[in-house]
mmCIF file of C-alpha atoms and ligand atoms in Angstrom:
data_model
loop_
_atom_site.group_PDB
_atom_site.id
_atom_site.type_symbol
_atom_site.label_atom_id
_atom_site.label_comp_id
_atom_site.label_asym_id
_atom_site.label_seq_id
_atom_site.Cartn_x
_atom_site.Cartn_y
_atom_site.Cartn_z
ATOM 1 C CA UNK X 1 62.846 -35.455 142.704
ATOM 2 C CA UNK X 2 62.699 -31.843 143.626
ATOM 3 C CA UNK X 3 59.478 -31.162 142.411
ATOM 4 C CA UNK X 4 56.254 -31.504 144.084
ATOM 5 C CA UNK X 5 55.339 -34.748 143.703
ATOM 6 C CA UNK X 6 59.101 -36.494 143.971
ATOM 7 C CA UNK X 7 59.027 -34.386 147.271
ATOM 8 C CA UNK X 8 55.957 -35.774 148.842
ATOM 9 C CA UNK X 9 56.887 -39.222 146.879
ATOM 10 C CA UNK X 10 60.318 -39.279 148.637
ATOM 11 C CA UNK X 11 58.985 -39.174 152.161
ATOM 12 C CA UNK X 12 56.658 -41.306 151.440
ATOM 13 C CA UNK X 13 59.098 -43.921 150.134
ATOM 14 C CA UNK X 14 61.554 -42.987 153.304
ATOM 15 C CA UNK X 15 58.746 -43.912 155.477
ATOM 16 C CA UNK X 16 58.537 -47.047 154.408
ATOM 17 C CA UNK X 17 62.506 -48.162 154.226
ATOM 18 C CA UNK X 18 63.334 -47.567 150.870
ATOM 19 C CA UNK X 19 66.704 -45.937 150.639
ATOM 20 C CA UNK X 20 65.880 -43.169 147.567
ATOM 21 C CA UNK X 21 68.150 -41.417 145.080
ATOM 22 C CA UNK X 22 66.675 -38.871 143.441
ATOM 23 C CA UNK X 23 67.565 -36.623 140.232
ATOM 24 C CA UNK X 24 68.265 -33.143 140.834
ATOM 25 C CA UNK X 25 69.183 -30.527 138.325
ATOM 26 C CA UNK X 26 71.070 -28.442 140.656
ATOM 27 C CA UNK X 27 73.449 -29.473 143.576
ATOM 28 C CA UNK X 28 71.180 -29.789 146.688
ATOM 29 C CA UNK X 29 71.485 -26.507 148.283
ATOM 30 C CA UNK X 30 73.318 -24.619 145.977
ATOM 31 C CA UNK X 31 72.074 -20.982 145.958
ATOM 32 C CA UNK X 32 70.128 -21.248 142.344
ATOM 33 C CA UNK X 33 68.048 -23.990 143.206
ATOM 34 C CA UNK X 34 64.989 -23.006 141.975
ATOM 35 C CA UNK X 35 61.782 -21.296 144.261
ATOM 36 C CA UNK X 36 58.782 -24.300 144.122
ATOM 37 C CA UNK X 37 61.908 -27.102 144.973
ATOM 38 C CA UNK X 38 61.525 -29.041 147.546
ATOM 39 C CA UNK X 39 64.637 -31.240 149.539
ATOM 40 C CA UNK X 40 64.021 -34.043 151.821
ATOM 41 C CA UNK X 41 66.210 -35.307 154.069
ATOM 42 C CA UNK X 42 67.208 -38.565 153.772
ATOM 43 C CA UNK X 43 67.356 -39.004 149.755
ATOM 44 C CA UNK X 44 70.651 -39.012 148.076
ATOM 45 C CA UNK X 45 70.559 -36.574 145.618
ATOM 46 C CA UNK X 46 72.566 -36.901 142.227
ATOM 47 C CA UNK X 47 73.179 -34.259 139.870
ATOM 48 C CA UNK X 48 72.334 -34.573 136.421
ATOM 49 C CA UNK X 49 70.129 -33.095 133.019
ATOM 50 C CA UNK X 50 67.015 -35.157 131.712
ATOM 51 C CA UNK X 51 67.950 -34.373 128.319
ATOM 52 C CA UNK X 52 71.589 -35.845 128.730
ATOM 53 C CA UNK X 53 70.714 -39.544 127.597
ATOM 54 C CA UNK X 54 74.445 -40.561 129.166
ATOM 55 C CA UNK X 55 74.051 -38.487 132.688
ATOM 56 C CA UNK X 56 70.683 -40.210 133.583
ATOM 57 C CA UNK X 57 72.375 -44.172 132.397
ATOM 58 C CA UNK X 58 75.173 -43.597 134.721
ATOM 59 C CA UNK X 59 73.103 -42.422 137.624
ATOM 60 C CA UNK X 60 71.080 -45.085 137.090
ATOM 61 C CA UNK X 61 74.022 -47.522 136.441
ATOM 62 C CA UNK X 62 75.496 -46.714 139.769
ATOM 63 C CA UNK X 63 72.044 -46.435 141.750
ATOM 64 C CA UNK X 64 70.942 -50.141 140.674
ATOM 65 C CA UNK X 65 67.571 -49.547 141.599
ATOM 66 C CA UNK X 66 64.466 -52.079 142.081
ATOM 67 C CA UNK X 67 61.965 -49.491 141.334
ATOM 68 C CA UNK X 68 62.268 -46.398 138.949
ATOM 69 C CA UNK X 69 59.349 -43.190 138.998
ATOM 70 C CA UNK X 70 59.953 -40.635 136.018
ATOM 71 C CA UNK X 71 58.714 -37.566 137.499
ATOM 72 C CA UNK X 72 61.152 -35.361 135.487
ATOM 73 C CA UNK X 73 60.393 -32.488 133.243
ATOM 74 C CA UNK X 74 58.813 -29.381 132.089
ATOM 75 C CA UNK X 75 55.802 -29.579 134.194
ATOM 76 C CA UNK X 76 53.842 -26.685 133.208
ATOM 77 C CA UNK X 77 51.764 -26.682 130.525
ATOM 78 C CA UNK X 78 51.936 -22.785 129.925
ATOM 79 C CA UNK X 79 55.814 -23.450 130.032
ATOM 80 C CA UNK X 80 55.704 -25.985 126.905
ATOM 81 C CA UNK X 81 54.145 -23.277 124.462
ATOM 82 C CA UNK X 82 57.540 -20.911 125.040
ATOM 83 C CA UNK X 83 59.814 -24.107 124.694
ATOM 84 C CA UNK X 84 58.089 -26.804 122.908
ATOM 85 C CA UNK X 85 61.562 -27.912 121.773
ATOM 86 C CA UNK X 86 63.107 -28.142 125.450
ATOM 87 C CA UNK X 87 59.525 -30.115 126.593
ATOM 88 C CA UNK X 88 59.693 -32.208 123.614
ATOM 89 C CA UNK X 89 63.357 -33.428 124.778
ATOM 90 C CA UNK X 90 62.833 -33.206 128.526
ATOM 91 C CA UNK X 91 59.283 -34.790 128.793
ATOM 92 C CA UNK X 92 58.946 -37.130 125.535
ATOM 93 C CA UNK X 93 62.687 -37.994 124.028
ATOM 94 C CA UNK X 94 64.298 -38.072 127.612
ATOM 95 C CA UNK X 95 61.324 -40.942 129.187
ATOM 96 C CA UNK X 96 62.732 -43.564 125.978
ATOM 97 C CA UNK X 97 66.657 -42.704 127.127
ATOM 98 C CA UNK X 98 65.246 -43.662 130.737
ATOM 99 C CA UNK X 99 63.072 -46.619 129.400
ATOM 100 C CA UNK X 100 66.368 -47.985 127.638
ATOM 101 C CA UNK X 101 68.404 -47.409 130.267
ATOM 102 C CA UNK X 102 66.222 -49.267 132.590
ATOM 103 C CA UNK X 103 65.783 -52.460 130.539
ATOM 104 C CA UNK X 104 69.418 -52.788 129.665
ATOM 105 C CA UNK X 105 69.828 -53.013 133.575
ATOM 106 C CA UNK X 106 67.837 -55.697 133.692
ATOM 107 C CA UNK X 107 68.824 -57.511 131.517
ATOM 108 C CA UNK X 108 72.524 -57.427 132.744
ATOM 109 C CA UNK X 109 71.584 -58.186 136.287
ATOM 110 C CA UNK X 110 68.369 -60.387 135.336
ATOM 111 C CA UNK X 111 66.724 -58.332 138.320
ATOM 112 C CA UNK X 112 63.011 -56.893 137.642
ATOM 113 C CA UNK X 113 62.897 -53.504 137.632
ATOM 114 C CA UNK X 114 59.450 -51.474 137.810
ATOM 115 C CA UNK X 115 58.869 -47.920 136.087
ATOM 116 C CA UNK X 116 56.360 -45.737 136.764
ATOM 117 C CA UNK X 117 55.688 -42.996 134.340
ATOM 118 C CA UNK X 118 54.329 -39.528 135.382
ATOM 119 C CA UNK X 119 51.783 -39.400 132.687
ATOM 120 C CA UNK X 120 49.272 -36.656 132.026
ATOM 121 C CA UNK X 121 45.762 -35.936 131.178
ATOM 122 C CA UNK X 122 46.839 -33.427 129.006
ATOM 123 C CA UNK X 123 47.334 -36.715 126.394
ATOM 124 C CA UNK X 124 43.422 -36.289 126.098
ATOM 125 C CA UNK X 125 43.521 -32.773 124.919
ATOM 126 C CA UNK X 126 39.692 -31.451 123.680
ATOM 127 C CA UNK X 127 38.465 -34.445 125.084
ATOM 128 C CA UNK X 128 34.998 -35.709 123.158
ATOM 129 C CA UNK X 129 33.544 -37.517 126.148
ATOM 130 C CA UNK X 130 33.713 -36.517 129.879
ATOM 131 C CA UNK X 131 34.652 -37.787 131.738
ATOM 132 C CA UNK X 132 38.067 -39.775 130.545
ATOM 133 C CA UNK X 133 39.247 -43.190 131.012
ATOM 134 C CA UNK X 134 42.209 -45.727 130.301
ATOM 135 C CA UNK X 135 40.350 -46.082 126.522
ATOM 136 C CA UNK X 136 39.872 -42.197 125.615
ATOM 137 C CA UNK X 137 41.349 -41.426 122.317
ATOM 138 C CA UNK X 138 45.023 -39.946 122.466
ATOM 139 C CA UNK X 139 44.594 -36.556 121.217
ATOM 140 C CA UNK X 140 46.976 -33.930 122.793
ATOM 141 C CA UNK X 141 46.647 -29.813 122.303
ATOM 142 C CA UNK X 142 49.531 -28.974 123.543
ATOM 143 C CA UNK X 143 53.414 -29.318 123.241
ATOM 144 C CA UNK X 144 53.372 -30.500 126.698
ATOM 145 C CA UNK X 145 50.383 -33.218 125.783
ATOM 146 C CA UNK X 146 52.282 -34.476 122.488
ATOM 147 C CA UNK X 147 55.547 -34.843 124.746
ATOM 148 C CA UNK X 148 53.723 -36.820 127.103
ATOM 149 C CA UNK X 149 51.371 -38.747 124.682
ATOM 150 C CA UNK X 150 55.031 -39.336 123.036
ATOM 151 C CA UNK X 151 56.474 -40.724 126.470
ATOM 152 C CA UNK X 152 53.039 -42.795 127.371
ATOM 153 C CA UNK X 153 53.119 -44.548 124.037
ATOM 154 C CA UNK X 154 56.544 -45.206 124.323
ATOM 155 C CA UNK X 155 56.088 -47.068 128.405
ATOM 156 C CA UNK X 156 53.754 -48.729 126.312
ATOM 157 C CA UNK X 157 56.410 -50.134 123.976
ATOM 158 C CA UNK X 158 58.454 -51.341 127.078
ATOM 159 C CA UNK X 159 55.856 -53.048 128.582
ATOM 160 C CA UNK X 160 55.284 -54.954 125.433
ATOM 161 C CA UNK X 161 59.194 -55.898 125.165
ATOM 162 C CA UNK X 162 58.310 -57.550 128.758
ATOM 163 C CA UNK X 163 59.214 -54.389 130.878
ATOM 164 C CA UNK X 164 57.372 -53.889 134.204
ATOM 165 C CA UNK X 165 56.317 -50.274 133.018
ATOM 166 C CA UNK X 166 52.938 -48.425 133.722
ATOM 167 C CA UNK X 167 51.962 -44.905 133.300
ATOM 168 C CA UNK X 168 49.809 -43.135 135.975
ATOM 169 C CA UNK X 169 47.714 -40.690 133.798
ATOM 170 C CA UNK X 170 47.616 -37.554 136.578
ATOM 171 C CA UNK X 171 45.115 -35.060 136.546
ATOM 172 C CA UNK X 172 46.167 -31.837 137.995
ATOM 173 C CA UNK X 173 47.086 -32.357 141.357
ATOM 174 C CA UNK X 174 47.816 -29.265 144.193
ATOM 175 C CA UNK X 175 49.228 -29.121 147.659
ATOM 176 C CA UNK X 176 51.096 -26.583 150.123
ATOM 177 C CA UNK X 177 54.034 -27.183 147.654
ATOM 178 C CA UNK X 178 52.332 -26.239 144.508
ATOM 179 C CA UNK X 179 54.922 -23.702 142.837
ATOM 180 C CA UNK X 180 52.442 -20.849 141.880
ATOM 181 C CA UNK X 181 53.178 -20.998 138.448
ATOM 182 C CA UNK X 182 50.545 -23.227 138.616
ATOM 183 C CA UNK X 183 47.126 -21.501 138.733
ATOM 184 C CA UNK X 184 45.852 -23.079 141.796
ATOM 185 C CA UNK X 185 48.609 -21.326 143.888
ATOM 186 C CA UNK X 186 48.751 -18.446 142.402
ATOM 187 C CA UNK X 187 44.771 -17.852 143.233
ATOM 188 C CA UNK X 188 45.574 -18.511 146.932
ATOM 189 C CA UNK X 189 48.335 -16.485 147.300
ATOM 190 C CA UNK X 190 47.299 -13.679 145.161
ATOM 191 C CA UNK X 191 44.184 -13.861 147.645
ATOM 192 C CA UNK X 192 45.891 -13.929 150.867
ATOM 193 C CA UNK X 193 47.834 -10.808 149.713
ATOM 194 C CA UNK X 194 45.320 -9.075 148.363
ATOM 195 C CA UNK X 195 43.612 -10.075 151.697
ATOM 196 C CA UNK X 196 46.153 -8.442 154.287
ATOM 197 C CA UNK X 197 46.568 -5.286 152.238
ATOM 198 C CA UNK X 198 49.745 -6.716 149.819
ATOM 199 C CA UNK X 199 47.876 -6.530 146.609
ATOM 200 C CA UNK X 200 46.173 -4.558 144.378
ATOM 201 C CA UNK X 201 44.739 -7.157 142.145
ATOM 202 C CA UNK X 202 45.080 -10.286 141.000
ATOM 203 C CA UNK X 203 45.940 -10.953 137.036
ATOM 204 C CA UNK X 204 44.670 -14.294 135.201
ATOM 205 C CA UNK X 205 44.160 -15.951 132.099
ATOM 206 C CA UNK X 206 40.953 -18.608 131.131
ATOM 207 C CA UNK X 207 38.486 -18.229 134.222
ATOM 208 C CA UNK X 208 36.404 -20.713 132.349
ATOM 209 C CA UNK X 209 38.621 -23.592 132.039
ATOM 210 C CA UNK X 210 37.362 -26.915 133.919
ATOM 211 C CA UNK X 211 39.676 -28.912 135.496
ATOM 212 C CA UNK X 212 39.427 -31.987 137.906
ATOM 213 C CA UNK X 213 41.931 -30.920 141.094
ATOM 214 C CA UNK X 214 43.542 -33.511 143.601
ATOM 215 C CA UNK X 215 45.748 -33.041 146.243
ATOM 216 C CA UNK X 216 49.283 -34.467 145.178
ATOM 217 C CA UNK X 217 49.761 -36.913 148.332
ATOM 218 C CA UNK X 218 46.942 -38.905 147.119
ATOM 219 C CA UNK X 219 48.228 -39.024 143.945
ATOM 220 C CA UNK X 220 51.817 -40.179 145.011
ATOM 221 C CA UNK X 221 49.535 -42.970 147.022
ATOM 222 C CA UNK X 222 48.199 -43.745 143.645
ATOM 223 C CA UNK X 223 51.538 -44.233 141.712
ATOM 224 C CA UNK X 224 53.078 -46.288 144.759
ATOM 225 C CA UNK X 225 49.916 -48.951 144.143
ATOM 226 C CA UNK X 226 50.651 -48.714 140.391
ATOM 227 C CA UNK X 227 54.039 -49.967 140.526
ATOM 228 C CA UNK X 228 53.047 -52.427 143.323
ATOM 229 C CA UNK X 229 50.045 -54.122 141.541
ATOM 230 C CA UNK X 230 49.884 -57.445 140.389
ATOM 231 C CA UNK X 231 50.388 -56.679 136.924
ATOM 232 C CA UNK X 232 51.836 -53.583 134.491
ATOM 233 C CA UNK X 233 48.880 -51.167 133.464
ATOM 234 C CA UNK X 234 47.804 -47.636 132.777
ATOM 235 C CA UNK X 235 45.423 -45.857 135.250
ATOM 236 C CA UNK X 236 43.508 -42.539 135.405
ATOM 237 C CA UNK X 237 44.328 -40.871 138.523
ATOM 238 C CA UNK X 238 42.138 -38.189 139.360
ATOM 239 C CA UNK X 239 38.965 -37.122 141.540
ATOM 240 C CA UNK X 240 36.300 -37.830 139.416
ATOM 241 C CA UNK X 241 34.895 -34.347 140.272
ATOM 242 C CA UNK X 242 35.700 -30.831 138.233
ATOM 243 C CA UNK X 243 34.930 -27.257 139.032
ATOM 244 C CA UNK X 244 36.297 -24.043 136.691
ATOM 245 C CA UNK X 245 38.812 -21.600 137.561
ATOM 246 C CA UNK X 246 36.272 -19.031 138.489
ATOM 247 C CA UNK X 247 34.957 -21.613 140.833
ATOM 248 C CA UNK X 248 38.364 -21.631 142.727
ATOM 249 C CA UNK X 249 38.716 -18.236 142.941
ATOM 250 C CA UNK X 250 35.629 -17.499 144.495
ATOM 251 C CA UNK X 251 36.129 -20.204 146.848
ATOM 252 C CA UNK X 252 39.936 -18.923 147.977
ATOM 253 C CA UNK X 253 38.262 -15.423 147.794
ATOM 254 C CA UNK X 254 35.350 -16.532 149.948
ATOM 255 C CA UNK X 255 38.057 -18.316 152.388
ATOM 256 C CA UNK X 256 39.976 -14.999 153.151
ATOM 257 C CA UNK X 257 36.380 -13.189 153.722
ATOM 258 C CA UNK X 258 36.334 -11.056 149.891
ATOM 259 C CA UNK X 259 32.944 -12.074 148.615
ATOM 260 C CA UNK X 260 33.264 -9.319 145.640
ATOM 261 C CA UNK X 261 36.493 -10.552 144.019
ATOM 262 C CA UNK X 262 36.063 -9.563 140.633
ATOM 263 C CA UNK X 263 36.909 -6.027 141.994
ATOM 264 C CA UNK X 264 40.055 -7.636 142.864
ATOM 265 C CA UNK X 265 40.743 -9.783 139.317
ATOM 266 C CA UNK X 266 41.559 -8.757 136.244
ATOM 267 C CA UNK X 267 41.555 -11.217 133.130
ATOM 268 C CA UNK X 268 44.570 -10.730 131.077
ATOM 269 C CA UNK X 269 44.484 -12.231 127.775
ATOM 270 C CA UNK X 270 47.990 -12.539 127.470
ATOM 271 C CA UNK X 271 48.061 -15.199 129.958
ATOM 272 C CA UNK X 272 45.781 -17.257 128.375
ATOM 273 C CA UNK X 273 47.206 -20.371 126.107
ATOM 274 C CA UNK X 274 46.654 -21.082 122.083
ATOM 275 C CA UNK X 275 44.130 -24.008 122.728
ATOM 276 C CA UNK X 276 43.249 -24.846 126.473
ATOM 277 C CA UNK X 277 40.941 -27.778 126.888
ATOM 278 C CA UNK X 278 37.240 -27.019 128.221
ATOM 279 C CA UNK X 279 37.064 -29.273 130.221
ATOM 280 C CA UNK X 280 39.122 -32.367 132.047
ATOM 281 C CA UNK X 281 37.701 -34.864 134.601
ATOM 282 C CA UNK X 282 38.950 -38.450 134.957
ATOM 283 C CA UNK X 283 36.966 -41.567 135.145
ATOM 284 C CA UNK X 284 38.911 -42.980 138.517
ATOM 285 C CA UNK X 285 36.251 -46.668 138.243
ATOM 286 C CA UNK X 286 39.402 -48.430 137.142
ATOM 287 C CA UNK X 287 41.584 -47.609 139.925
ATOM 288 C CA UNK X 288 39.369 -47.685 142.766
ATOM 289 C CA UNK X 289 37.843 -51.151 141.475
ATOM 290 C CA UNK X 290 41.589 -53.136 140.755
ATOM 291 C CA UNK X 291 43.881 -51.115 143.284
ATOM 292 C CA UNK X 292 41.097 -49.843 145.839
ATOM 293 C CA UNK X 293 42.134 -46.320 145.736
ATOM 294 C CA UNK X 294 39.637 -43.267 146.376
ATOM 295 C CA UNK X 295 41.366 -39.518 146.878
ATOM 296 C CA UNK X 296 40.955 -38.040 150.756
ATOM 297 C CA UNK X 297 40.484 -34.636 149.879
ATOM 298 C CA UNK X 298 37.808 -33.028 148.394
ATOM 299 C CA UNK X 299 37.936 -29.670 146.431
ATOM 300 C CA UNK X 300 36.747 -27.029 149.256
ATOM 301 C CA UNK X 301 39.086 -28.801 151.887
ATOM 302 C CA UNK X 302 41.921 -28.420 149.465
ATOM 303 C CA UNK X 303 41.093 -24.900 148.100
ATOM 304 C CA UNK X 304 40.795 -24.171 152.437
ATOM 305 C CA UNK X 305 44.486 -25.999 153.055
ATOM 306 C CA UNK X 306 45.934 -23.925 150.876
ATOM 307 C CA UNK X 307 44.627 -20.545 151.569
ATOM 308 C CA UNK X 308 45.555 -21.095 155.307
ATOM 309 C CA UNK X 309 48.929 -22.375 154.133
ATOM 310 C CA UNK X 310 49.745 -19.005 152.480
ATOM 311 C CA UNK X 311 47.943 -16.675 155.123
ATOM 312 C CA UNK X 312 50.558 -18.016 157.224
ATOM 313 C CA UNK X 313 53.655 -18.553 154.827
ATOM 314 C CA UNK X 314 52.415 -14.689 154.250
ATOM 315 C CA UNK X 315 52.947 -13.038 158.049
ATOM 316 C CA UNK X 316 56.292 -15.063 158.211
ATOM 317 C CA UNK X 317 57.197 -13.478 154.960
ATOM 318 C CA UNK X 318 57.737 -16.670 152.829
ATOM 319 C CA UNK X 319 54.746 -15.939 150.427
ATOM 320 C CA UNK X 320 55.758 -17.307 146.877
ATOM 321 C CA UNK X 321 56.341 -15.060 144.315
ATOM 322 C CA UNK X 322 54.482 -15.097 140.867
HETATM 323 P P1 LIG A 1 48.018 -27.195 133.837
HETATM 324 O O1 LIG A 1 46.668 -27.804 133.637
HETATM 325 O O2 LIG A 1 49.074 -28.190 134.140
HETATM 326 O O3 LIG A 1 48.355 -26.266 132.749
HETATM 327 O O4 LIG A 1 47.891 -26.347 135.207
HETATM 328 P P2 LIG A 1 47.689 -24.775 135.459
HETATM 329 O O5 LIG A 1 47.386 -24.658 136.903
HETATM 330 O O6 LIG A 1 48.859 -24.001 134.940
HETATM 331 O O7 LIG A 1 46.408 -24.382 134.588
HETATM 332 C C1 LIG A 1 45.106 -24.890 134.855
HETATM 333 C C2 LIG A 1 44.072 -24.086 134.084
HETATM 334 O O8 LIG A 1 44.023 -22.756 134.608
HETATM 335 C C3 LIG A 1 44.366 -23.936 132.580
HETATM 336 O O9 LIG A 1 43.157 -24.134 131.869
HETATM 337 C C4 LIG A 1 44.804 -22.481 132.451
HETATM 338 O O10 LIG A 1 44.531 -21.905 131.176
HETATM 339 C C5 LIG A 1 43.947 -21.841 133.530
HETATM 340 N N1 LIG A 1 44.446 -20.518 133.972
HETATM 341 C C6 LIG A 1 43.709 -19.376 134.036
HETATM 342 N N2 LIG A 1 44.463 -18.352 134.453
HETATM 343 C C7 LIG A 1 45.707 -18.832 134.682
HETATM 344 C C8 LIG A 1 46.920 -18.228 135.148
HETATM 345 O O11 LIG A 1 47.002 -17.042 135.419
HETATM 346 N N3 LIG A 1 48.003 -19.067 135.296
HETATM 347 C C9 LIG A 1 47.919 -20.402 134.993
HETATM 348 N N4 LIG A 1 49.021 -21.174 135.169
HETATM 349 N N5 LIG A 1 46.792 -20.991 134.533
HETATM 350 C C10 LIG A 1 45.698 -20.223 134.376
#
């Protein structure tokens, strides 16, 4: 829960009554906690490892929840080519241990319980058609997109045991919180330094990559309506609209007043990844028509929000490191 989107999920879910426990690999406040974590006050945190099948059954043994969001694991794709093994336990193994866990709760207590699975449009990979939906072929092209295609199918297996479970197929999604590991963040901050004098240049991988970019409250929005609808089922989440890398740096460039920013960006090869889909954009008709959600933010407000974010974050010295 200390990730973006558990953050943003958490106050949500505060907001509305729920009392919230959340997963944390680190005790809350301990000096290691990683930068890009986010605590919220309220949630009681429990210490424990997704790939520890007994840790996360007694948490959730002692928690007794009504509703259960997977949010956990390694969430970068870059990250899964250096440990495909650690993503394939964390992301794919670790969901079933959490699936299990879940159902065998139920049954004991004969209480629904609804799970919500942080799925991924990396499960599309080198999609054929653009823009995806709930039927595209499952085709992933990366460690992190098998893991997840791995965790999706098995939510699927759940649902059909009679298991409240739906996965929430997330496009990439970006906010103030975004660690800038994430390419989004790193453009804005790299830009803002480079801006006020702090930087010489800024270093990055495919320019031509085409993703669809949301802004991660929406998307929490989304998976609170997917665990609340009528019925269990899978659902794009995403914008419906896409623009390249090279678009979003010339925006965030454009926002701190560089028009010329290739003198300011270098492309480094080494930072790009073995296979890297061309292009991702989800078909959002199925959400907005059955759960009557639309995304608020649109790709030059969000590319503006977060410049400004780290302009300031940068004169009170908190600019993120990357
Ligand atoms: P992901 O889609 O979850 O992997 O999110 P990222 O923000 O890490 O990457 C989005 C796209 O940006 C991918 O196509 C990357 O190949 C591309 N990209 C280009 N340069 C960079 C970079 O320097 N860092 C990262 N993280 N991604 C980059």
């Amino acid at each position: 829960m200390t990730g973006q989107d558990g953050s943003y999920l958490a106050e949500s879910l505060l907001s509305q009554g729920w009392a919230v426990h959340g997963l944390a690999r680190h005790a809350p406040a301990h000096p290691h906690i990683n930068e890009g974590e986010t605590l919220v006050e309220g949630v009681q945190y429990h210490v424990g490892d997704l790939s520890r099948p007994d840790e996360v059954g007694s948490i959730l043994k002692s928690v007794q929840p009504d509703l259960v969001f997977n949010l956990g694991g390694i969430s970068s794709v870059y990250q899964s080519w250096q440990q495909p093994y650690e993503t394939a336990l964390v992301s794919g193994a670790s969901v079933v241990s959490m699936l299990e866990a879940t159902w065998q709760l139920q049954q004991e207590s004969g209480k629904e319980i609804r799970f919500l699975q942080a799925s991924s449009a990396e499960l599309f990979g080198e999609a054929k058609s653009t823009p995806q939906n709930e039927m595209t072929p499952i085709s992933p092209v990366s460690p992190y997109g098998a893991a997840k295609a791995f965790a999706h199918h098995a939510v699927s297996v759940y649902r059909g045991r009679g298991m409240f479970a739906a996965s929430a197929i997330l496009y990439n999604h970006e906010s103030l919180r975004r660690p800038a590991k994430f390419v989004t963040r790193k453009i804005t901050a790299g830009a803002a330094a480079i801006a006020a004098g702090k930087l010489d240049k800024l270093s990055l991988g495919n320019l031509s990559a085409v993703r669809d970019w949301g802004w991660a409250p929406d998307f929490v929005d989304a998976m609170e309506r997917i665990l609340n609808a009528p019925e269990a089922m899978d659902f794009v989440v995403a914008t419906g609209v896409s623009h390249s890398v090279q678009d979003f740096v010339e925006a965030a460039f454009a926002a701190v007043g560089i028009e010329d920013w290739r003198a300011v960006v270098e492309v480094d090869d080494s930072l790009a990844r073995p296979s890297d889909a061309a292009e991702m954009r989800g078909d959002i008709t199925k959400i907005s028509s059955e759960l009557g959600w639309q995304p608020s933010m649109d790709f030059e407000s969000l590319v503006a929000a977060m410049v400004r974010n780290d302009q300031s974050l940068l004169q009170d010295d908190q600019a993120p490191q990357f």
